[in-house]
Structures are given as C-alpha cells and as structure tokens.
CSV table of N, CA and C in Angstrom, one decimal:
chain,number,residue,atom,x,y,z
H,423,UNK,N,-19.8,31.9,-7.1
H,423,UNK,CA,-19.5,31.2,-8.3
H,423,UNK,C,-20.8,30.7,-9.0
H,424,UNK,N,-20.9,30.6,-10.2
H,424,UNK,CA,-22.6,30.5,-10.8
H,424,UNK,C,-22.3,29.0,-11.0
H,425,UNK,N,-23.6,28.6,-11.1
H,425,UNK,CA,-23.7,27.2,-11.4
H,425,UNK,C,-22.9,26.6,-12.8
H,426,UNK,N,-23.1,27.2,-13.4
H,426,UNK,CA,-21.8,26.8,-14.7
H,426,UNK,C,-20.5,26.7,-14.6
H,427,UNK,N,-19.9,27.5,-14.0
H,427,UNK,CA,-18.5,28.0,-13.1
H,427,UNK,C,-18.2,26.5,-12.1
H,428,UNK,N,-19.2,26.6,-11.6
H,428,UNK,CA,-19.5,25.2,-10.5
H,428,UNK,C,-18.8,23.8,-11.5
H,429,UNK,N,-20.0,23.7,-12.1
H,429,UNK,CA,-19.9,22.4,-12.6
H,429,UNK,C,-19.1,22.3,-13.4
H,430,UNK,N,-18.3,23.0,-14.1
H,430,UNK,CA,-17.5,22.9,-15.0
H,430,UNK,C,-16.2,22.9,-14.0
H,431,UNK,N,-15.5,23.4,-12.5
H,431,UNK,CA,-14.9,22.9,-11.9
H,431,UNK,C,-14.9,21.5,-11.6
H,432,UNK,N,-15.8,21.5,-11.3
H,432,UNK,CA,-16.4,20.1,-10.8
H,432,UNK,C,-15.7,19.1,-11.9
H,433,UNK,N,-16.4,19.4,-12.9
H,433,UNK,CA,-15.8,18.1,-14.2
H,433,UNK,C,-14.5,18.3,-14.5
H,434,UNK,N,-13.9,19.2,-14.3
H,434,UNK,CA,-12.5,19.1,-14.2
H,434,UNK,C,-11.6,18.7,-13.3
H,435,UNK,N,-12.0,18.7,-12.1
H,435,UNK,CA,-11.5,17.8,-11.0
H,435,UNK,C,-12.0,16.5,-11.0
H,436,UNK,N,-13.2,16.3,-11.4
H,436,UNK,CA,-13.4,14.7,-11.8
H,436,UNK,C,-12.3,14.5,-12.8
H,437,UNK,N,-12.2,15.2,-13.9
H,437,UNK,CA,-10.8,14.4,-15.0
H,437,UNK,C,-9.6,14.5,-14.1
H,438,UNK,N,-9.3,15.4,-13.8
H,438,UNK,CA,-7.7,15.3,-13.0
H,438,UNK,C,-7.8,14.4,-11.9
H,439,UNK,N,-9.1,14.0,-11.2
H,439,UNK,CA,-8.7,13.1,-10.3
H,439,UNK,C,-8.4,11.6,-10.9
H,440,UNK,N,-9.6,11.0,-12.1
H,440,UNK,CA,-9.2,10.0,-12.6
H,440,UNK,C,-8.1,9.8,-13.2
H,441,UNK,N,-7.1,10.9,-14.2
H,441,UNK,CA,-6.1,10.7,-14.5
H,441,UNK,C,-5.2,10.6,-13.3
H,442,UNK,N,-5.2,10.9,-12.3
H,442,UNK,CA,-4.1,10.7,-11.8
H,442,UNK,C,-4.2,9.1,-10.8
H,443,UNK,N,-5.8,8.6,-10.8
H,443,UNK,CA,-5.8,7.4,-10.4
H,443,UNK,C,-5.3,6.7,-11.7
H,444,UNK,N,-5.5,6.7,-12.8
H,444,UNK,CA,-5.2,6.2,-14.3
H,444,UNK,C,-4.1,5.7,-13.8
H,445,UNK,N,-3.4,6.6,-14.5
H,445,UNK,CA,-1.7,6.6,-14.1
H,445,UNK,C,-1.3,5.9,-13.5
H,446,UNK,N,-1.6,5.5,-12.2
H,446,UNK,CA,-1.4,4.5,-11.0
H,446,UNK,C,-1.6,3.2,-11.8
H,447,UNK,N,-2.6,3.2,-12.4
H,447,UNK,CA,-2.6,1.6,-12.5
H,447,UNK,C,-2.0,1.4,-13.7
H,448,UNK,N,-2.1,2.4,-14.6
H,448,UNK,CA,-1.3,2.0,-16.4
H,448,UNK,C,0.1,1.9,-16.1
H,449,UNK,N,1.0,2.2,-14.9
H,449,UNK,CA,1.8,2.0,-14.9
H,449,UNK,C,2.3,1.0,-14.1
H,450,UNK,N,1.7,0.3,-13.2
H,450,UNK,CA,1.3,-0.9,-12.7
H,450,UNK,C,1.7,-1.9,-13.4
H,451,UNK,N,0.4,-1.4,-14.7
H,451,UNK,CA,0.4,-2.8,-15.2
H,451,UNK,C,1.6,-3.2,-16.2
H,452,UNK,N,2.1,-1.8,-16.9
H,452,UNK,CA,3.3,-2.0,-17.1
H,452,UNK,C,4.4,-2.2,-16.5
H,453,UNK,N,4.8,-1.9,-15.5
H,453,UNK,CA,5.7,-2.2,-14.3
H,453,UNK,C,5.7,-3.7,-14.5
H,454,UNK,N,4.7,-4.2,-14.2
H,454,UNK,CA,4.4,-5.7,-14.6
H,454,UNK,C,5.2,-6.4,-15.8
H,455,UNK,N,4.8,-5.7,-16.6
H,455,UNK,CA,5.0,-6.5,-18.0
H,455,UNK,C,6.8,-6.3,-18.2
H,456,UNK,N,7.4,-5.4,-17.9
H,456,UNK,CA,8.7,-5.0,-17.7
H,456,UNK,C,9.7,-6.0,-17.1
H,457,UNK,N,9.3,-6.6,-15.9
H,457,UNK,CA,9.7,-7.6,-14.9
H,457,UNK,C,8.7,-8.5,-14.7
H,458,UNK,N,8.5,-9.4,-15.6
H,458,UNK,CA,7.5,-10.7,-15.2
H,458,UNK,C,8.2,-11.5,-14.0
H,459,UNK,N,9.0,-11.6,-14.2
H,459,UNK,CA,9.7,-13.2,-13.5
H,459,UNK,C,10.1,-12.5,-11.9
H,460,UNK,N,10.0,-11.0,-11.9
H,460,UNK,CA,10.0,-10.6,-10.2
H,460,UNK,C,9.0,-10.7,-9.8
H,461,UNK,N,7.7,-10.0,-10.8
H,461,UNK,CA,6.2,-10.0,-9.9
H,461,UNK,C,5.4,-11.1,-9.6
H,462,UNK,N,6.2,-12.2,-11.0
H,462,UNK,CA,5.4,-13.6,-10.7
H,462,UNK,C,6.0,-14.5,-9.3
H,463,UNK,N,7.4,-13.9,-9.0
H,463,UNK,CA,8.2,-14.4,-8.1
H,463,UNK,C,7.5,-13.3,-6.2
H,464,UNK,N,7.2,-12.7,-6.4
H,464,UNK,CA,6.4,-11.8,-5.8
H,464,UNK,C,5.2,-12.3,-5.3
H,465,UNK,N,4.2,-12.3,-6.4
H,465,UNK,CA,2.6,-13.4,-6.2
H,465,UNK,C,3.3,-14.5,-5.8
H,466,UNK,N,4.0,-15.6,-5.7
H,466,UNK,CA,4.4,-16.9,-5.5
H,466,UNK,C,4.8,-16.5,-4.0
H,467,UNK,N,5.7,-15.6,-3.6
H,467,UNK,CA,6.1,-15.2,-2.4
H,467,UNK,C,5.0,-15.1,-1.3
H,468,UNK,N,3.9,-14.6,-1.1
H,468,UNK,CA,2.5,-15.1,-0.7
H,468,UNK,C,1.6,-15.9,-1.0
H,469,UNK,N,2.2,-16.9,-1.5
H,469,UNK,CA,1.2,-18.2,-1.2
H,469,UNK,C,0.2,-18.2,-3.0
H,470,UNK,N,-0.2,-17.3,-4.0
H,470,UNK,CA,-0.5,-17.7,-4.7
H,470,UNK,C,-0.7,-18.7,-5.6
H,471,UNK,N,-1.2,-19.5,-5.5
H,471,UNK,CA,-1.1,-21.1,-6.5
H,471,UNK,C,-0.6,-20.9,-8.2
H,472,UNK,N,-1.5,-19.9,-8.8
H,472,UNK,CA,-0.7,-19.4,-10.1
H,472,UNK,C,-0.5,-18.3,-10.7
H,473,UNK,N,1.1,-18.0,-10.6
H,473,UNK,CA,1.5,-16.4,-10.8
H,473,UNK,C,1.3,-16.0,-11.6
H,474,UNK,N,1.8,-17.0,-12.9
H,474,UNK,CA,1.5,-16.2,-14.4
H,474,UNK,C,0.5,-16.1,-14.6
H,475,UNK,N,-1.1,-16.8,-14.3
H,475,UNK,CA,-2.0,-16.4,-14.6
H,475,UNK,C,-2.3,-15.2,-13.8
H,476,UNK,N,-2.1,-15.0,-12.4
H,476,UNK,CA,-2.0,-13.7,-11.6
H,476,UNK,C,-1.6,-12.9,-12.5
H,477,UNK,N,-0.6,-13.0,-12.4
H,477,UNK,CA,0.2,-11.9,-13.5
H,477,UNK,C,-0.7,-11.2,-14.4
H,478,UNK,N,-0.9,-12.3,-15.3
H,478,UNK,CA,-1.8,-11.9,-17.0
H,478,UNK,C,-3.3,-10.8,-16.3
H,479,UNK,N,-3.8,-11.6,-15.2
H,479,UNK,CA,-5.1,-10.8,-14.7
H,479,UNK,C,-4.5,-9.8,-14.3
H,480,UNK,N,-3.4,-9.2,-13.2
H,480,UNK,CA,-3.1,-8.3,-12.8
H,480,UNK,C,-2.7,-7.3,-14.2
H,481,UNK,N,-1.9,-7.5,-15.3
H,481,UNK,CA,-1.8,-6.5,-16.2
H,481,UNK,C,-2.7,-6.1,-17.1
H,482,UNK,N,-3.7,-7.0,-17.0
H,482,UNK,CA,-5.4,-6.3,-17.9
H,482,UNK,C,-6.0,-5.9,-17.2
H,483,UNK,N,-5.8,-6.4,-15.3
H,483,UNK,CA,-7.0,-5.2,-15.0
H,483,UNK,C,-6.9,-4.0,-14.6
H,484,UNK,N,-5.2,-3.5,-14.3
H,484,UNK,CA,-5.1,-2.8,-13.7
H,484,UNK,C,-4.2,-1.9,-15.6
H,485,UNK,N,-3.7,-2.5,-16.5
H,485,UNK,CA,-3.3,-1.4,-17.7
H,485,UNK,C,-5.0,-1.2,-18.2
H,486,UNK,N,-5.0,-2.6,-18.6
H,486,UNK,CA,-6.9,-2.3,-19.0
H,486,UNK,C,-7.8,-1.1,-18.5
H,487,UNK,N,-8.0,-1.7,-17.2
H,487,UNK,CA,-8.9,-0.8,-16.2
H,487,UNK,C,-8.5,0.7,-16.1
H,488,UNK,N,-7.3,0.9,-15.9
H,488,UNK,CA,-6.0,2.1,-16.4
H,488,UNK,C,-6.9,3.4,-17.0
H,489,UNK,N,-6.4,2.8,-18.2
H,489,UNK,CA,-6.8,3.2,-19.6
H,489,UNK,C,-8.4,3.4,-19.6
H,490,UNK,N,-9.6,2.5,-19.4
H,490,UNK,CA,-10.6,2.7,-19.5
H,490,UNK,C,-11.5,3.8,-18.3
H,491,UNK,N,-10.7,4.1,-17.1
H,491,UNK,CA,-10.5,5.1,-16.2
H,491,UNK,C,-10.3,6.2,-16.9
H,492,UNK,N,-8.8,6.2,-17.4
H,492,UNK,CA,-8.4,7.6,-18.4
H,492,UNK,C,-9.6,8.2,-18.9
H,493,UNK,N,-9.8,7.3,-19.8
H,493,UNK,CA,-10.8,8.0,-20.7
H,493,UNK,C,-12.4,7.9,-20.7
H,494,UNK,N,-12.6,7.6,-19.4
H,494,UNK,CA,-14.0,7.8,-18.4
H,494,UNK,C,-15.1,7.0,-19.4
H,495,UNK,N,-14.8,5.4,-19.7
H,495,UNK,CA,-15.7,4.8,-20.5
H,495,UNK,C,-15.7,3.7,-19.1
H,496,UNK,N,-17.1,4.1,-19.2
H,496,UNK,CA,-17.5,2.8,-18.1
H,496,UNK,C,-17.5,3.0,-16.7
H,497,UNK,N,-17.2,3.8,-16.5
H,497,UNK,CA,-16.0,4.6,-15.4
H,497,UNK,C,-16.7,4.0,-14.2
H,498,UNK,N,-18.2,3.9,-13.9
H,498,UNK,CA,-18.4,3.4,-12.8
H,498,UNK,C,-17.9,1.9,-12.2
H,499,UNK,N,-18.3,1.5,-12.7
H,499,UNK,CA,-17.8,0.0,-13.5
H,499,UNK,C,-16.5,-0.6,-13.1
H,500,UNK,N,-15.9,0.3,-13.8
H,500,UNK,CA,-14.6,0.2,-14.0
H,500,UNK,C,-14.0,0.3,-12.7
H,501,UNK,N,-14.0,1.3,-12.1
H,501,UNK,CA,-13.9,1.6,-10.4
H,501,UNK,C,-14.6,0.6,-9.9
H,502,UNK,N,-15.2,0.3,-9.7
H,502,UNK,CA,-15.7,-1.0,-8.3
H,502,UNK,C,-14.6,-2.0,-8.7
H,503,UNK,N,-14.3,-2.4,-10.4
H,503,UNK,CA,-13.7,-3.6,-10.6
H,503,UNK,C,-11.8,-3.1,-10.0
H,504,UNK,N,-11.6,-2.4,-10.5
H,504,UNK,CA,-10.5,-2.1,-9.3
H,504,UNK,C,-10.4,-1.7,-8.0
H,505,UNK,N,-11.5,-1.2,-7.0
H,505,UNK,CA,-11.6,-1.3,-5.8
H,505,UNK,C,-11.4,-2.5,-5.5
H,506,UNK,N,-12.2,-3.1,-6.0
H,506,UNK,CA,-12.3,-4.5,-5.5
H,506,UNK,C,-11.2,-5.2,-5.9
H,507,UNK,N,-10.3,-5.0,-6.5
H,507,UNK,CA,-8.8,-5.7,-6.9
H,507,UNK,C,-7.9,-5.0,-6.3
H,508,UNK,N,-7.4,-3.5,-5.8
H,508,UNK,CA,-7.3,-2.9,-4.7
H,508,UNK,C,-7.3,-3.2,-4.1
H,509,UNK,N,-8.4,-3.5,-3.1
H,509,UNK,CA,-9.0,-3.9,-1.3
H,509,UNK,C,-8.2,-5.6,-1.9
H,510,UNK,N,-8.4,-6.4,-2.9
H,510,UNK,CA,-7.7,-7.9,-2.7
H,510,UNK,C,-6.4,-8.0,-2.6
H,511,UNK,N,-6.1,-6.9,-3.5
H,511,UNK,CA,-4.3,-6.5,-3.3
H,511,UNK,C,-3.8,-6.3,-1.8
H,512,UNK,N,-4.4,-5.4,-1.4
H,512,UNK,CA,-4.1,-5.0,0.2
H,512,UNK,C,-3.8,-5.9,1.1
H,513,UNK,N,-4.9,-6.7,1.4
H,513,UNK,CA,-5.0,-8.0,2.0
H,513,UNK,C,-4.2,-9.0,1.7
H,514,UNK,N,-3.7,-9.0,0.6
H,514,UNK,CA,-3.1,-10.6,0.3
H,514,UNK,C,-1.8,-10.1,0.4
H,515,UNK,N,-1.0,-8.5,0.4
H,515,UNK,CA,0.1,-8.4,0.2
H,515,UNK,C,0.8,-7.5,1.0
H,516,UNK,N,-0.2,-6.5,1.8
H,516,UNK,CA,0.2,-5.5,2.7
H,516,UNK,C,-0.5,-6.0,4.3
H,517,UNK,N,-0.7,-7.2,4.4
H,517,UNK,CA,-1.3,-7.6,5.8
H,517,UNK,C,-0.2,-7.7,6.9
H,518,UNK,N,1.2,-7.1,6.8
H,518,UNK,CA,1.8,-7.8,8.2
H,518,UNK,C,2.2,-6.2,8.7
H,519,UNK,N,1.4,-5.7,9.5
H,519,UNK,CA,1.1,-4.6,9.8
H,519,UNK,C,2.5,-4.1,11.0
H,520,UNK,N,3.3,-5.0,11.6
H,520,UNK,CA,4.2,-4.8,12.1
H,520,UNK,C,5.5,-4.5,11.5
H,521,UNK,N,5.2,-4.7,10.4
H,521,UNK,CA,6.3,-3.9,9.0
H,521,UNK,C,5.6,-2.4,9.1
H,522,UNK,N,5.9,-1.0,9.0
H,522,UNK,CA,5.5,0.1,8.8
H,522,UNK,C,5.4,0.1,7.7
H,523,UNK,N,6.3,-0.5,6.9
H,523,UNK,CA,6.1,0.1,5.3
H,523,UNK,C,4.7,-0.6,4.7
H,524,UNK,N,4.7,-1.9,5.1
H,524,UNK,CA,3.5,-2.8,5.0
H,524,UNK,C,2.1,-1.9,5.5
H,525,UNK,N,2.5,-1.6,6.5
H,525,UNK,CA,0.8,-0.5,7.1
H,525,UNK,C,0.9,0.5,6.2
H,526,UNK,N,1.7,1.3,5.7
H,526,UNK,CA,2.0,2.7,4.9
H,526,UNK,C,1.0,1.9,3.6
H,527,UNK,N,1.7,1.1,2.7
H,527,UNK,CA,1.4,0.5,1.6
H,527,UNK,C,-0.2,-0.1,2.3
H,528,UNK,N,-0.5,-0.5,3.0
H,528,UNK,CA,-1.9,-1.0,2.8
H,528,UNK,C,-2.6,-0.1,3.1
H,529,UNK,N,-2.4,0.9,4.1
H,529,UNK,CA,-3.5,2.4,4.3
H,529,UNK,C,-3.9,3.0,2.6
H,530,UNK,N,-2.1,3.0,1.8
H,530,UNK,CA,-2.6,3.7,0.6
H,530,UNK,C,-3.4,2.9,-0.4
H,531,UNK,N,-3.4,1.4,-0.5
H,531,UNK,CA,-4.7,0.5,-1.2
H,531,UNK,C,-5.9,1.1,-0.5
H,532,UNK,N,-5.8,1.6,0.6
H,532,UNK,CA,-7.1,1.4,1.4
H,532,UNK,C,-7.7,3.4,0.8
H,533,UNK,N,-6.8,3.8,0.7
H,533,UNK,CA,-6.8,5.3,0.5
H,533,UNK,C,-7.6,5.6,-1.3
H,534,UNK,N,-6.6,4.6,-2.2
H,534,UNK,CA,-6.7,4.3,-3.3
H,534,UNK,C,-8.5,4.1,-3.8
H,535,UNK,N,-8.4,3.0,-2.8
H,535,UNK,CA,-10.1,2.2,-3.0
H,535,UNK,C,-10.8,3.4,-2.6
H,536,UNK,N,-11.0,4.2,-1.6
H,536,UNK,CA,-11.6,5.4,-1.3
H,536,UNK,C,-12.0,6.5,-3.0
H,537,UNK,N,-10.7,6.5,-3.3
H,537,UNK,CA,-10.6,7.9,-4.5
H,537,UNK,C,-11.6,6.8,-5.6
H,538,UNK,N,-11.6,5.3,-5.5
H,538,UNK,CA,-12.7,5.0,-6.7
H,538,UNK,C,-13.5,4.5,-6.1
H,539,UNK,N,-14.1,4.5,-5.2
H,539,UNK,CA,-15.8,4.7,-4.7
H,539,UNK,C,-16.2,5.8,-4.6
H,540,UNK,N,-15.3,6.7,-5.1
H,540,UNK,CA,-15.9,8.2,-5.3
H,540,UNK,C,-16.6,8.3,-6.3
H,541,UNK,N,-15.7,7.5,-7.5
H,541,UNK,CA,-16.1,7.4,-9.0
H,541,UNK,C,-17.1,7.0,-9.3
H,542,UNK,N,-17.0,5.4,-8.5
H,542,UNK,CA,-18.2,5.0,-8.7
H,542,UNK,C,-19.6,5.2,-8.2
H,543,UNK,N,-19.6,6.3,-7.7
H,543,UNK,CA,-20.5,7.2,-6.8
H,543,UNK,C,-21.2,8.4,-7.5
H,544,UNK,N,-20.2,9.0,-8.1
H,544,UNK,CA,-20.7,10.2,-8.7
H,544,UNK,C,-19.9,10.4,-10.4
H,545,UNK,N,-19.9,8.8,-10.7
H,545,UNK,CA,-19.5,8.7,-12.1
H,545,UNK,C,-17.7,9.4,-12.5
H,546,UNK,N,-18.0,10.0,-13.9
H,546,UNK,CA,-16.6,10.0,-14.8
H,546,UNK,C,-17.1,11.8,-14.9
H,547,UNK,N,-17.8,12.3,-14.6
H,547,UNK,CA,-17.9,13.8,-15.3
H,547,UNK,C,-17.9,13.8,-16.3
H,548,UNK,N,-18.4,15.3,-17.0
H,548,UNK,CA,-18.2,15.7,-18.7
H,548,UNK,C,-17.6,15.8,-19.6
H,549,UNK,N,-16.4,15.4,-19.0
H,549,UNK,CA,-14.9,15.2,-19.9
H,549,UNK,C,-14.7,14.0,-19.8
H,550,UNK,N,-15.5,13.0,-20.2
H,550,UNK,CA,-15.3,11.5,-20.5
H,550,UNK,C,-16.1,10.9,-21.6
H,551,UNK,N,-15.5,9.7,-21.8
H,551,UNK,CA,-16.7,9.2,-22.9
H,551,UNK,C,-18.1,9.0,-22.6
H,552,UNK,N,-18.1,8.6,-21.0
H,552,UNK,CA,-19.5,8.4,-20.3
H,552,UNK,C,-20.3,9.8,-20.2
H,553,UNK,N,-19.4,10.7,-20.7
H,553,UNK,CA,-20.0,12.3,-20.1
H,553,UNK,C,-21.0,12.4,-21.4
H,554,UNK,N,-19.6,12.2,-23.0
H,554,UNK,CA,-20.2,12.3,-24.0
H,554,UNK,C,-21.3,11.3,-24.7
H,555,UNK,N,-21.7,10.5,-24.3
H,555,UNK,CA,-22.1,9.5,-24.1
H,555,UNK,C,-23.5,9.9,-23.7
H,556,UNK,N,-23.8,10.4,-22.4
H,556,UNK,CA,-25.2,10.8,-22.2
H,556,UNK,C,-25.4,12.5,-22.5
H,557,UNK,N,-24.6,13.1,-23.0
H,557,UNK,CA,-24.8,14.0,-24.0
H,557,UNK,C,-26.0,13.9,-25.4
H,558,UNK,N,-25.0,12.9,-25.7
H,558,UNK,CA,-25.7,12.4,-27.5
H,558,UNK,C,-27.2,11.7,-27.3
C-alpha cells in the first residue's frame, strides 16, 4: 500500500472512529434531556449533592463534547475532557463490581476512555476541522 493509500486509510478510520465515539455521547446527552427527572433521580441515587446542576454539566459535556468530537474541532482537547468525565462516570456509578452488569458497564467507561486517549494522542485526522485547520 503507498504512503497515500496509507494515510488516507488512516484518516478515515480516525473519522469513523470519532463518529462512532460522537454518537455515544450526543446521544447521552440527549437521552438526558428527554428524562430529566430519572437522570436527576439517578445522580441523587449515588450520593450526588446537585443533580440538576449534574444534569446541566452532564448534557453540555457530553452533547457539547459530542458534537465537537464529530466534527474533529479541538479534538485533542475535547477527548481528555471526556475521558476524564468518563473515567468520573465509571467510578461514581459503575463501582459495585459484584453486580456483573455494573463490571460490564464500568469495563466499557474504562474501554470508552481508552478509544479517547487514542484521540488525544494522535489527534482528529484530515477529515476534521483540526485537519482543515492545519492545512490553511
């Protein structure tokens, strides 16, 4: 395969990977917005002090962060700040490991955070705004 062939795989599996982490969270955060009064009853369910404001942070960072994933602006960035909301999710809500579904759900935060330290690693690729971005 020639180096053009290469790298133009390459940046197309960087977009298909980010969209399909995208997705995950744009629908997240909608999921959210859909049923407030379960997710806020949810955060309250583990000990959180304030749901709605949880809430409001959980639907910007994760539709926000989403969205700015999609379309590879920021993209390094952007991935650490949902890793790291990820890896807090995990912990505060998949910790009772004697539940299976709870280990299942916390492996895949943990699996999750993995696919964006990739990002933040080796960026958004050429089919992003950060691509087009150091193009110009």
């Amino acid at each position: 395969m020639s180096q053009t062939n290469a790298s133009k795989s390459a940046n197309a599996f960087a977009f298909v990977g980010r969209l399909l982490i995208a997705v995950l969270f744009i629908l997240g955060g909608i999921g959210k917005l859909a049923a407030p009064e379960a997710t806020q009853g949810y955060i309250a369910s583990v000990g959180l002090p304030a749901p709605l404001l949880d809430l409001a942070v959980a639907v910007i960072v994760e539709a926000g962060g989403g969205l700015l994933l999609l379309v590879g602006y920021r993209a390094r960035l952007v991935s650490l700040v949902l890793a790291a909301f990820t890896l807090i999710l995990a912990v505060l809500f998949h910790k009772n490991f004697a539940d299976q579904n709870q280990m299942i759900h916390f492996l895949k935060n943990i699996a999750i955070v993995g696919g964006l330290l990739q990002i933040a690693a080796f960026g958004a690729g050429s089919f992003s705004l950060d691509g087009r971005r150091l193009r110009a």
